[in-house]
Amino acid sequence: MRTFVIELRKEKRTGVIPLMIAIGVLGAAYAFVNFIVRKDTLLNLPLAPMDVLLTQLYGMIMVLNMFGIIVAACMIYNMEFKGSAVKKMYMLPISVPTMYLCKFLILTIMLLIAVCFQNMALAKIGVTDLPKGTFEAHTLISFAGYSFLTSMPVLSFMLFIASRFENMWVPLGIGVAGFLSGMALATSEIALFMVHPFVVMLKPAIAMSAQPDIAVVIVSMIETILFLCAGLWSAKKLRYE
């Protein structure tokens, strides 16, 4: 708990917390503006109203979340490399793997807050603008959980990458390359491509139904755990040179 509090104080200085809150607010604002501008077009699509609300508005929200995660992961470790601070921590009574885990938890909590902001906006739109009686709160909650879980592999992957490279531009470049390659592969039906964490995050955005894909959820959880374990192992075994 003490390490978590220390990390929280550190992350306030990195700008990660306001960044993720801003991502949540921007995503919510985008949902409102997009639906206002395209309301008639969206509601005339041959889809159920809840599918329209969730799948047609989520695409840009997902892009905001993805780049928010990439930048936040780079920022959260950038300060640790200044003045070789992370190297000196191995000489202090501080567990570097615990520090890594606290960073992961902070990013996860901030992403969850951002997702909550965005889905509150979607709920408001659903209650006020969808045809009467078509808004389903349980479908919204289910999709919110689905979109959050499918974002976690990218978060755990980017934190792992950011923790291994002192130059912030390297993980940032990897994140951009991951986004571009994910966009190219996301529509493929080949299941093997789901080992790509960015493809997993893109799956809810390219679907035409708001119903979660159980296979994608399982892959998301497995990849999140694998990348988290890789990060914890490297923090313990692979000391920074």
Short mmCIF file of N, CA and C in Angstrom, two decimals, residues 15-140:
data_model
loop_
_atom_site.label_atom_id
_atom_site.label_comp_id
_atom_site.label_asym_id
_atom_site.label_seq_id
_atom_site.Cartn_x
_atom_site.Cartn_y
_atom_site.Cartn_z
N GLY A 15 1.89 13.51 -15.33
CA GLY A 15 0.78 13.97 -16.17
C GLY A 15 -0.09 12.84 -16.67
N VAL A 16 0.17 11.61 -16.22
CA VAL A 16 -0.60 10.45 -16.68
C VAL A 16 -2.06 10.56 -16.23
N ILE A 17 -2.28 10.97 -14.99
CA ILE A 17 -3.65 11.01 -14.45
C ILE A 17 -4.52 12.02 -15.21
N PRO A 18 -4.09 13.29 -15.37
CA PRO A 18 -4.91 14.20 -16.16
C PRO A 18 -5.06 13.78 -17.62
N LEU A 19 -4.02 13.11 -18.16
CA LEU A 19 -4.11 12.64 -19.54
C LEU A 19 -5.25 11.65 -19.71
N MET A 20 -5.34 10.65 -18.83
CA MET A 20 -6.38 9.64 -18.96
C MET A 20 -7.77 10.21 -18.68
N ILE A 21 -7.85 11.16 -17.76
CA ILE A 21 -9.13 11.82 -17.52
C ILE A 21 -9.55 12.61 -18.76
N ALA A 22 -8.59 13.29 -19.38
CA ALA A 22 -8.87 14.04 -20.61
C ALA A 22 -9.34 13.11 -21.72
N ILE A 23 -8.74 11.92 -21.81
CA ILE A 23 -9.16 10.94 -22.82
C ILE A 23 -10.62 10.55 -22.60
N GLY A 24 -10.99 10.34 -21.33
CA GLY A 24 -12.38 10.00 -21.02
C GLY A 24 -13.34 11.10 -21.39
N VAL A 25 -12.97 12.35 -21.08
CA VAL A 25 -13.83 13.50 -21.38
C VAL A 25 -13.93 13.71 -22.89
N LEU A 26 -12.79 13.61 -23.59
CA LEU A 26 -12.81 13.78 -25.05
C LEU A 26 -13.64 12.69 -25.72
N GLY A 27 -13.51 11.45 -25.24
CA GLY A 27 -14.31 10.36 -25.80
C GLY A 27 -15.80 10.59 -25.60
N ALA A 28 -16.17 11.08 -24.41
CA ALA A 28 -17.57 11.38 -24.13
C ALA A 28 -18.07 12.50 -25.03
N ALA A 29 -17.25 13.56 -25.18
CA ALA A 29 -17.64 14.69 -26.02
C ALA A 29 -17.79 14.26 -27.48
N TYR A 30 -16.87 13.41 -27.93
CA TYR A 30 -16.96 12.91 -29.31
C TYR A 30 -18.26 12.15 -29.54
N ALA A 31 -18.64 11.31 -28.57
CA ALA A 31 -19.88 10.53 -28.71
C ALA A 31 -21.08 11.45 -28.87
N PHE A 32 -21.15 12.50 -28.05
CA PHE A 32 -22.26 13.45 -28.14
C PHE A 32 -22.28 14.15 -29.50
N VAL A 33 -21.14 14.68 -29.91
CA VAL A 33 -21.07 15.45 -31.16
C VAL A 33 -21.35 14.56 -32.36
N ASN A 34 -20.76 13.37 -32.38
CA ASN A 34 -20.95 12.45 -33.49
C ASN A 34 -22.42 12.05 -33.64
N PHE A 35 -23.07 11.78 -32.52
CA PHE A 35 -24.47 11.36 -32.60
C PHE A 35 -25.37 12.52 -33.01
N ILE A 36 -25.07 13.71 -32.54
CA ILE A 36 -25.87 14.88 -32.94
C ILE A 36 -25.78 15.11 -34.44
N VAL A 37 -24.55 15.02 -34.97
CA VAL A 37 -24.33 15.28 -36.40
C VAL A 37 -24.90 14.17 -37.27
N ARG A 38 -24.78 12.93 -36.83
CA ARG A 38 -25.14 11.78 -37.68
C ARG A 38 -26.38 11.03 -37.19
N LYS A 39 -27.17 11.64 -36.35
CA LYS A 39 -28.28 10.94 -35.71
C LYS A 39 -29.20 10.23 -36.71
N ASP A 40 -29.69 10.95 -37.69
CA ASP A 40 -30.64 10.36 -38.65
C ASP A 40 -29.98 9.24 -39.45
N THR A 41 -28.74 9.46 -39.88
CA THR A 41 -28.03 8.44 -40.65
C THR A 41 -27.82 7.18 -39.83
N LEU A 42 -27.41 7.36 -38.58
CA LEU A 42 -27.14 6.21 -37.72
C LEU A 42 -28.41 5.41 -37.42
N LEU A 43 -29.49 6.11 -37.11
CA LEU A 43 -30.72 5.43 -36.74
C LEU A 43 -31.40 4.75 -37.92
N ASN A 44 -30.99 5.11 -39.14
CA ASN A 44 -31.55 4.48 -40.33
C ASN A 44 -30.74 3.27 -40.79
N LEU A 45 -29.64 2.97 -40.08
CA LEU A 45 -28.87 1.79 -40.42
C LEU A 45 -29.66 0.52 -40.11
N PRO A 46 -29.44 -0.56 -40.87
CA PRO A 46 -30.19 -1.81 -40.64
C PRO A 46 -29.64 -2.59 -39.43
N LEU A 47 -29.55 -1.92 -38.30
CA LEU A 47 -29.05 -2.52 -37.07
C LEU A 47 -29.99 -2.19 -35.93
N ALA A 48 -29.95 -3.01 -34.89
CA ALA A 48 -30.72 -2.71 -33.68
C ALA A 48 -30.20 -1.40 -33.07
N PRO A 49 -31.09 -0.60 -32.47
CA PRO A 49 -30.66 0.70 -31.90
C PRO A 49 -29.47 0.60 -30.96
N MET A 50 -29.43 -0.43 -30.11
CA MET A 50 -28.31 -0.56 -29.18
C MET A 50 -27.01 -0.90 -29.92
N ASP A 51 -27.11 -1.68 -31.00
CA ASP A 51 -25.92 -1.98 -31.80
C ASP A 51 -25.40 -0.71 -32.48
N VAL A 52 -26.33 0.12 -32.95
CA VAL A 52 -25.94 1.40 -33.55
C VAL A 52 -25.23 2.27 -32.52
N LEU A 53 -25.83 2.41 -31.36
CA LEU A 53 -25.28 3.27 -30.31
C LEU A 53 -23.88 2.85 -29.91
N LEU A 54 -23.66 1.57 -29.74
CA LEU A 54 -22.40 1.10 -29.18
C LEU A 54 -21.33 0.85 -30.24
N THR A 55 -21.67 0.17 -31.32
CA THR A 55 -20.63 -0.17 -32.30
C THR A 55 -20.27 0.99 -33.21
N GLN A 56 -21.23 1.83 -33.57
CA GLN A 56 -20.96 2.90 -34.52
C GLN A 56 -20.26 4.10 -33.89
N LEU A 57 -20.38 4.26 -32.59
CA LEU A 57 -19.73 5.38 -31.91
C LEU A 57 -18.42 4.97 -31.24
N TYR A 58 -18.18 3.68 -31.11
CA TYR A 58 -17.03 3.23 -30.34
C TYR A 58 -15.71 3.35 -31.10
N GLY A 59 -15.74 3.35 -32.43
CA GLY A 59 -14.52 3.33 -33.22
C GLY A 59 -13.53 4.43 -32.84
N MET A 60 -13.95 5.68 -32.90
CA MET A 60 -13.05 6.79 -32.57
C MET A 60 -12.73 6.82 -31.08
N ILE A 61 -13.69 6.43 -30.24
CA ILE A 61 -13.42 6.35 -28.80
C ILE A 61 -12.30 5.35 -28.54
N MET A 62 -12.32 4.22 -29.25
CA MET A 62 -11.28 3.21 -29.11
C MET A 62 -9.92 3.76 -29.53
N VAL A 63 -9.88 4.53 -30.62
CA VAL A 63 -8.62 5.11 -31.08
C VAL A 63 -8.07 6.08 -30.02
N LEU A 64 -8.94 6.90 -29.44
CA LEU A 64 -8.52 7.81 -28.37
C LEU A 64 -7.95 7.03 -27.19
N ASN A 65 -8.66 5.97 -26.80
CA ASN A 65 -8.20 5.15 -25.67
C ASN A 65 -6.86 4.50 -25.97
N MET A 66 -6.71 3.99 -27.19
CA MET A 66 -5.48 3.30 -27.56
C MET A 66 -4.28 4.24 -27.50
N PHE A 67 -4.42 5.43 -28.10
CA PHE A 67 -3.30 6.35 -28.08
C PHE A 67 -3.08 6.93 -26.69
N GLY A 68 -4.16 7.04 -25.92
CA GLY A 68 -4.01 7.46 -24.53
C GLY A 68 -3.17 6.45 -23.75
N ILE A 69 -3.44 5.16 -23.96
CA ILE A 69 -2.68 4.10 -23.30
C ILE A 69 -1.22 4.12 -23.73
N ILE A 70 -0.98 4.27 -25.04
CA ILE A 70 0.39 4.28 -25.56
C ILE A 70 1.19 5.44 -24.95
N VAL A 71 0.62 6.63 -24.97
CA VAL A 71 1.32 7.81 -24.45
C VAL A 71 1.50 7.71 -22.94
N ALA A 72 0.45 7.26 -22.24
CA ALA A 72 0.52 7.15 -20.78
C ALA A 72 1.60 6.15 -20.36
N ALA A 73 1.68 5.02 -21.06
CA ALA A 73 2.70 4.02 -20.73
C ALA A 73 4.11 4.57 -20.94
N CYS A 74 4.28 5.35 -22.01
CA CYS A 74 5.59 5.97 -22.25
C CYS A 74 5.92 6.99 -21.17
N MET A 75 4.94 7.82 -20.80
CA MET A 75 5.16 8.87 -19.81
C MET A 75 5.43 8.31 -18.42
N ILE A 76 4.76 7.21 -18.09
CA ILE A 76 4.82 6.69 -16.72
C ILE A 76 6.21 6.14 -16.40
N TYR A 77 6.95 5.73 -17.43
CA TYR A 77 8.31 5.24 -17.19
C TYR A 77 9.39 6.25 -17.58
N ASN A 78 9.01 7.29 -18.32
CA ASN A 78 10.00 8.28 -18.74
C ASN A 78 10.71 8.93 -17.56
N MET A 79 9.93 9.25 -16.52
CA MET A 79 10.52 9.89 -15.34
C MET A 79 11.46 8.95 -14.61
N GLU A 80 11.18 7.65 -14.65
CA GLU A 80 12.03 6.68 -13.95
C GLU A 80 13.43 6.60 -14.55
N PHE A 81 13.53 6.87 -15.85
CA PHE A 81 14.83 6.76 -16.52
C PHE A 81 15.66 8.03 -16.40
N LYS A 82 15.04 9.15 -16.01
CA LYS A 82 15.78 10.40 -15.86
C LYS A 82 16.74 10.30 -14.67
N GLY A 83 17.98 10.65 -14.92
CA GLY A 83 18.97 10.58 -13.85
C GLY A 83 19.25 9.17 -13.39
N SER A 84 18.91 8.18 -14.25
CA SER A 84 19.11 6.76 -13.91
C SER A 84 18.42 6.38 -12.60
N ALA A 85 17.25 6.99 -12.35
CA ALA A 85 16.54 6.76 -11.09
C ALA A 85 16.17 5.29 -10.91
N VAL A 86 15.71 4.65 -11.98
CA VAL A 86 15.26 3.26 -11.87
C VAL A 86 16.42 2.32 -11.52
N LYS A 87 17.63 2.65 -11.96
CA LYS A 87 18.79 1.83 -11.63
C LYS A 87 19.13 1.94 -10.15
N LYS A 88 18.96 3.14 -9.60
CA LYS A 88 19.29 3.37 -8.19
C LYS A 88 18.29 2.68 -7.26
N MET A 89 17.10 2.42 -7.76
CA MET A 89 16.07 1.80 -6.92
C MET A 89 16.44 0.39 -6.49
N TYR A 90 17.29 -0.28 -7.28
CA TYR A 90 17.71 -1.62 -6.91
C TYR A 90 18.59 -1.61 -5.65
N MET A 91 19.14 -0.44 -5.32
CA MET A 91 19.98 -0.31 -4.14
C MET A 91 19.18 0.13 -2.92
N LEU A 92 17.89 0.44 -3.12
CA LEU A 92 17.04 0.91 -2.04
C LEU A 92 16.12 -0.21 -1.56
N PRO A 93 15.55 -0.05 -0.35
CA PRO A 93 14.61 -1.08 0.16
C PRO A 93 13.24 -0.97 -0.52
N ILE A 94 13.27 -1.01 -1.84
CA ILE A 94 12.04 -0.90 -2.63
C ILE A 94 12.01 -2.08 -3.61
N SER A 95 10.88 -2.73 -3.71
CA SER A 95 10.72 -3.83 -4.65
C SER A 95 10.37 -3.26 -6.02
N VAL A 96 11.27 -3.43 -6.99
CA VAL A 96 11.02 -2.91 -8.33
C VAL A 96 9.83 -3.61 -8.99
N PRO A 97 9.65 -4.94 -8.83
CA PRO A 97 8.44 -5.57 -9.37
C PRO A 97 7.15 -5.01 -8.75
N THR A 98 7.19 -4.70 -7.44
CA THR A 98 6.01 -4.10 -6.80
C THR A 98 5.74 -2.72 -7.38
N MET A 99 6.81 -1.97 -7.65
CA MET A 99 6.66 -0.67 -8.29
C MET A 99 6.01 -0.81 -9.66
N TYR A 100 6.45 -1.82 -10.40
CA TYR A 100 5.88 -2.09 -11.72
C TYR A 100 4.39 -2.43 -11.60
N LEU A 101 4.06 -3.29 -10.64
CA LEU A 101 2.67 -3.68 -10.44
C LEU A 101 1.81 -2.48 -10.08
N CYS A 102 2.33 -1.58 -9.26
CA CYS A 102 1.57 -0.38 -8.87
C CYS A 102 1.32 0.52 -10.08
N LYS A 103 2.30 0.63 -10.95
CA LYS A 103 2.11 1.41 -12.18
C LYS A 103 1.02 0.78 -13.04
N PHE A 104 1.04 -0.54 -13.12
CA PHE A 104 0.01 -1.25 -13.89
C PHE A 104 -1.38 -0.98 -13.30
N LEU A 105 -1.50 -1.05 -11.98
CA LEU A 105 -2.79 -0.83 -11.33
C LEU A 105 -3.27 0.61 -11.52
N ILE A 106 -2.35 1.57 -11.44
CA ILE A 106 -2.73 2.97 -11.63
C ILE A 106 -3.24 3.20 -13.04
N LEU A 107 -2.52 2.68 -14.04
CA LEU A 107 -2.98 2.83 -15.43
C LEU A 107 -4.32 2.13 -15.64
N THR A 108 -4.50 0.97 -15.04
CA THR A 108 -5.76 0.23 -15.17
C THR A 108 -6.92 1.02 -14.58
N ILE A 109 -6.70 1.59 -13.40
CA ILE A 109 -7.76 2.38 -12.74
C ILE A 109 -8.10 3.61 -13.57
N MET A 110 -7.07 4.29 -14.09
CA MET A 110 -7.32 5.50 -14.89
C MET A 110 -8.03 5.15 -16.20
N LEU A 111 -7.69 4.02 -16.81
CA LEU A 111 -8.40 3.59 -18.02
C LEU A 111 -9.85 3.28 -17.68
N LEU A 112 -10.09 2.64 -16.55
CA LEU A 112 -11.46 2.33 -16.14
C LEU A 112 -12.27 3.60 -15.93
N ILE A 113 -11.66 4.62 -15.34
CA ILE A 113 -12.35 5.90 -15.14
C ILE A 113 -12.69 6.52 -16.49
N ALA A 114 -11.74 6.49 -17.43
CA ALA A 114 -11.99 7.04 -18.76
C ALA A 114 -13.14 6.30 -19.45
N VAL A 115 -13.15 4.97 -19.35
CA VAL A 115 -14.22 4.17 -19.95
C VAL A 115 -15.57 4.49 -19.31
N CYS A 116 -15.57 4.73 -18.00
CA CYS A 116 -16.82 5.10 -17.31
C CYS A 116 -17.36 6.42 -17.83
N PHE A 117 -16.49 7.42 -18.00
CA PHE A 117 -16.91 8.71 -18.55
C PHE A 117 -17.55 8.52 -19.93
N GLN A 118 -16.88 7.76 -20.77
CA GLN A 118 -17.36 7.55 -22.13
C GLN A 118 -18.69 6.82 -22.16
N ASN A 119 -18.84 5.84 -21.32
CA ASN A 119 -20.09 5.06 -21.33
C ASN A 119 -21.23 5.79 -20.63
N MET A 120 -20.92 6.70 -19.73
CA MET A 120 -21.98 7.56 -19.18
C MET A 120 -22.56 8.45 -20.28
N ALA A 121 -21.68 8.91 -21.18
CA ALA A 121 -22.16 9.71 -22.32
C ALA A 121 -23.03 8.85 -23.23
N LEU A 122 -22.61 7.61 -23.50
CA LEU A 122 -23.40 6.72 -24.33
C LEU A 122 -24.75 6.41 -23.68
N ALA A 123 -24.75 6.26 -22.36
CA ALA A 123 -26.01 6.01 -21.64
C ALA A 123 -26.95 7.20 -21.77
N LYS A 124 -26.40 8.40 -21.66
CA LYS A 124 -27.22 9.61 -21.80
C LYS A 124 -27.84 9.69 -23.19
N ILE A 125 -27.03 9.40 -24.21
CA ILE A 125 -27.53 9.40 -25.58
C ILE A 125 -28.61 8.34 -25.74
N GLY A 126 -28.36 7.15 -25.20
CA GLY A 126 -29.33 6.05 -25.33
C GLY A 126 -30.66 6.37 -24.69
N VAL A 127 -30.64 6.99 -23.52
CA VAL A 127 -31.88 7.31 -22.80
C VAL A 127 -32.67 8.40 -23.51
N THR A 128 -31.96 9.40 -24.04
CA THR A 128 -32.66 10.58 -24.59
C THR A 128 -32.90 10.52 -26.09
N ASP A 129 -32.07 9.79 -26.84
CA ASP A 129 -32.15 9.89 -28.31
C ASP A 129 -32.53 8.61 -29.04
N LEU A 130 -32.37 7.47 -28.41
CA LEU A 130 -32.80 6.24 -29.08
C LEU A 130 -34.32 6.15 -29.07
N PRO A 131 -34.90 5.41 -30.02
CA PRO A 131 -36.36 5.21 -30.01
C PRO A 131 -36.83 4.70 -28.66
N LYS A 132 -37.99 5.14 -28.25
CA LYS A 132 -38.52 4.81 -26.92
C LYS A 132 -38.57 3.30 -26.69
N GLY A 133 -38.05 2.90 -25.55
CA GLY A 133 -38.10 1.50 -25.15
C GLY A 133 -37.01 0.63 -25.72
N THR A 134 -36.06 1.21 -26.46
CA THR A 134 -35.01 0.39 -27.08
C THR A 134 -33.69 0.43 -26.30
N PHE A 135 -33.56 1.37 -25.37
CA PHE A 135 -32.31 1.43 -24.61
C PHE A 135 -32.26 0.29 -23.60
N GLU A 136 -31.12 -0.42 -23.57
CA GLU A 136 -30.94 -1.55 -22.66
C GLU A 136 -29.69 -1.32 -21.82
N ALA A 137 -29.88 -1.04 -20.55
CA ALA A 137 -28.76 -0.73 -19.66
C ALA A 137 -27.79 -1.91 -19.54
N HIS A 138 -28.33 -3.12 -19.47
CA HIS A 138 -27.48 -4.30 -19.31
C HIS A 138 -26.58 -4.52 -20.53
N THR A 139 -27.09 -4.17 -21.73
CA THR A 139 -26.28 -4.29 -22.93
C THR A 139 -25.14 -3.27 -22.91
N LEU A 140 -25.44 -2.06 -22.45
CA LEU A 140 -24.42 -1.02 -22.34
C LEU A 140 -23.33 -1.43 -21.35
#
